[in-house]
């Protein structure tokens, strides 16, 4: 997910997306420990998406 896409979300929707993505990351990590994922770089990409969302939320908070 690109920053341009993240900026288009409303704050409420962004918070919901962040929660969903965090849950997804936890599931991926657990599944990877049980049986290795076919593409383990998905975990890295998901972590980066979460960081981008948190950064955008923080910027919005500071701009208010």
mmCIF file of C-alpha atoms in Angstrom:
data_model
loop_
_atom_site.group_PDB
_atom_site.id
_atom_site.type_symbol
_atom_site.label_atom_id
_atom_site.label_comp_id
_atom_site.label_asym_id
_atom_site.label_seq_id
_atom_site.Cartn_x
_atom_site.Cartn_y
_atom_site.Cartn_z
ATOM 1 C CA UNK A 1 0.000 0.000 0.000
ATOM 2 C CA UNK A 2 1.387 3.384 -1.010
ATOM 3 C CA UNK A 3 1.281 6.584 1.042
ATOM 4 C CA UNK A 4 -0.913 8.153 -1.636
ATOM 5 C CA UNK A 5 -3.530 5.443 -1.060
ATOM 6 C CA UNK A 6 -3.286 5.819 2.715
ATOM 7 C CA UNK A 7 -3.818 9.581 2.577
ATOM 8 C CA UNK A 8 -7.097 9.064 0.707
ATOM 9 C CA UNK A 9 -8.651 7.199 3.668
ATOM 10 C CA UNK A 10 -10.775 8.987 6.233
ATOM 11 C CA UNK A 11 -9.280 8.885 9.742
ATOM 12 C CA UNK A 12 -11.962 6.497 10.998
ATOM 13 C CA UNK A 13 -11.432 4.129 8.074
ATOM 14 C CA UNK A 14 -7.675 4.318 8.487
ATOM 15 C CA UNK A 15 -7.917 3.267 12.140
ATOM 16 C CA UNK A 16 -10.115 0.300 11.171
ATOM 17 C CA UNK A 17 -7.716 -0.678 8.378
ATOM 18 C CA UNK A 18 -4.800 -0.449 10.816
ATOM 19 C CA UNK A 19 -6.521 -2.769 13.292
ATOM 20 C CA UNK A 20 -7.381 -5.254 10.548
ATOM 21 C CA UNK A 21 -3.839 -5.209 9.144
ATOM 22 C CA UNK A 22 -2.343 -5.695 12.611
ATOM 23 C CA UNK A 23 -4.536 -8.758 13.168
ATOM 24 C CA UNK A 24 -3.531 -10.053 9.747
ATOM 25 C CA UNK A 25 0.160 -9.615 10.622
ATOM 26 C CA UNK A 26 -0.263 -11.567 13.847
ATOM 27 C CA UNK A 27 -1.962 -14.412 11.982
ATOM 28 C CA UNK A 28 0.793 -14.461 9.364
ATOM 29 C CA UNK A 29 3.496 -14.587 12.040
ATOM 30 C CA UNK A 30 1.762 -17.451 13.831
ATOM 31 C CA UNK A 31 1.242 -19.392 10.600
ATOM 32 C CA UNK A 32 4.863 -18.810 9.641
ATOM 33 C CA UNK A 33 6.048 -20.342 12.912
ATOM 34 C CA UNK A 34 3.880 -23.418 12.388
ATOM 35 C CA UNK A 35 4.586 -23.905 8.686
ATOM 36 C CA UNK A 36 6.852 -21.577 6.725
ATOM 37 C CA UNK A 37 5.048 -19.155 4.451
ATOM 38 C CA UNK A 38 5.532 -19.469 0.728
ATOM 39 C CA UNK A 39 6.543 -15.806 0.585
ATOM 40 C CA UNK A 40 7.936 -14.643 3.963
ATOM 41 C CA UNK A 41 8.565 -11.151 2.609
ATOM 42 C CA UNK A 42 4.801 -10.593 3.027
ATOM 43 C CA UNK A 43 5.448 -10.158 6.754
ATOM 44 C CA UNK A 44 7.967 -7.410 6.052
ATOM 45 C CA UNK A 45 5.635 -5.655 3.617
ATOM 46 C CA UNK A 46 2.743 -5.809 6.089
ATOM 47 C CA UNK A 47 4.898 -4.366 8.876
ATOM 48 C CA UNK A 48 5.845 -1.489 6.588
ATOM 49 C CA UNK A 49 2.194 -0.858 5.704
ATOM 50 C CA UNK A 50 1.362 -0.685 9.418
ATOM 51 C CA UNK A 51 4.188 1.791 9.962
ATOM 52 C CA UNK A 52 2.930 3.956 7.086
ATOM 53 C CA UNK A 53 -0.583 3.979 8.535
ATOM 54 C CA UNK A 54 0.665 4.893 12.005
ATOM 55 C CA UNK A 55 2.805 7.671 10.529
ATOM 56 C CA UNK A 56 -0.164 9.146 8.666
ATOM 57 C CA UNK A 57 -2.360 8.986 11.783
ATOM 58 C CA UNK A 58 0.333 10.742 13.815
ATOM 59 C CA UNK A 59 0.732 13.470 11.188
ATOM 60 C CA UNK A 60 -3.019 14.070 11.185
ATOM 61 C CA UNK A 61 -3.003 14.256 14.979
ATOM 62 C CA UNK A 62 -0.195 16.837 14.966
ATOM 63 C CA UNK A 63 -1.873 18.952 12.279
ATOM 64 C CA UNK A 64 -5.050 19.414 14.320
#
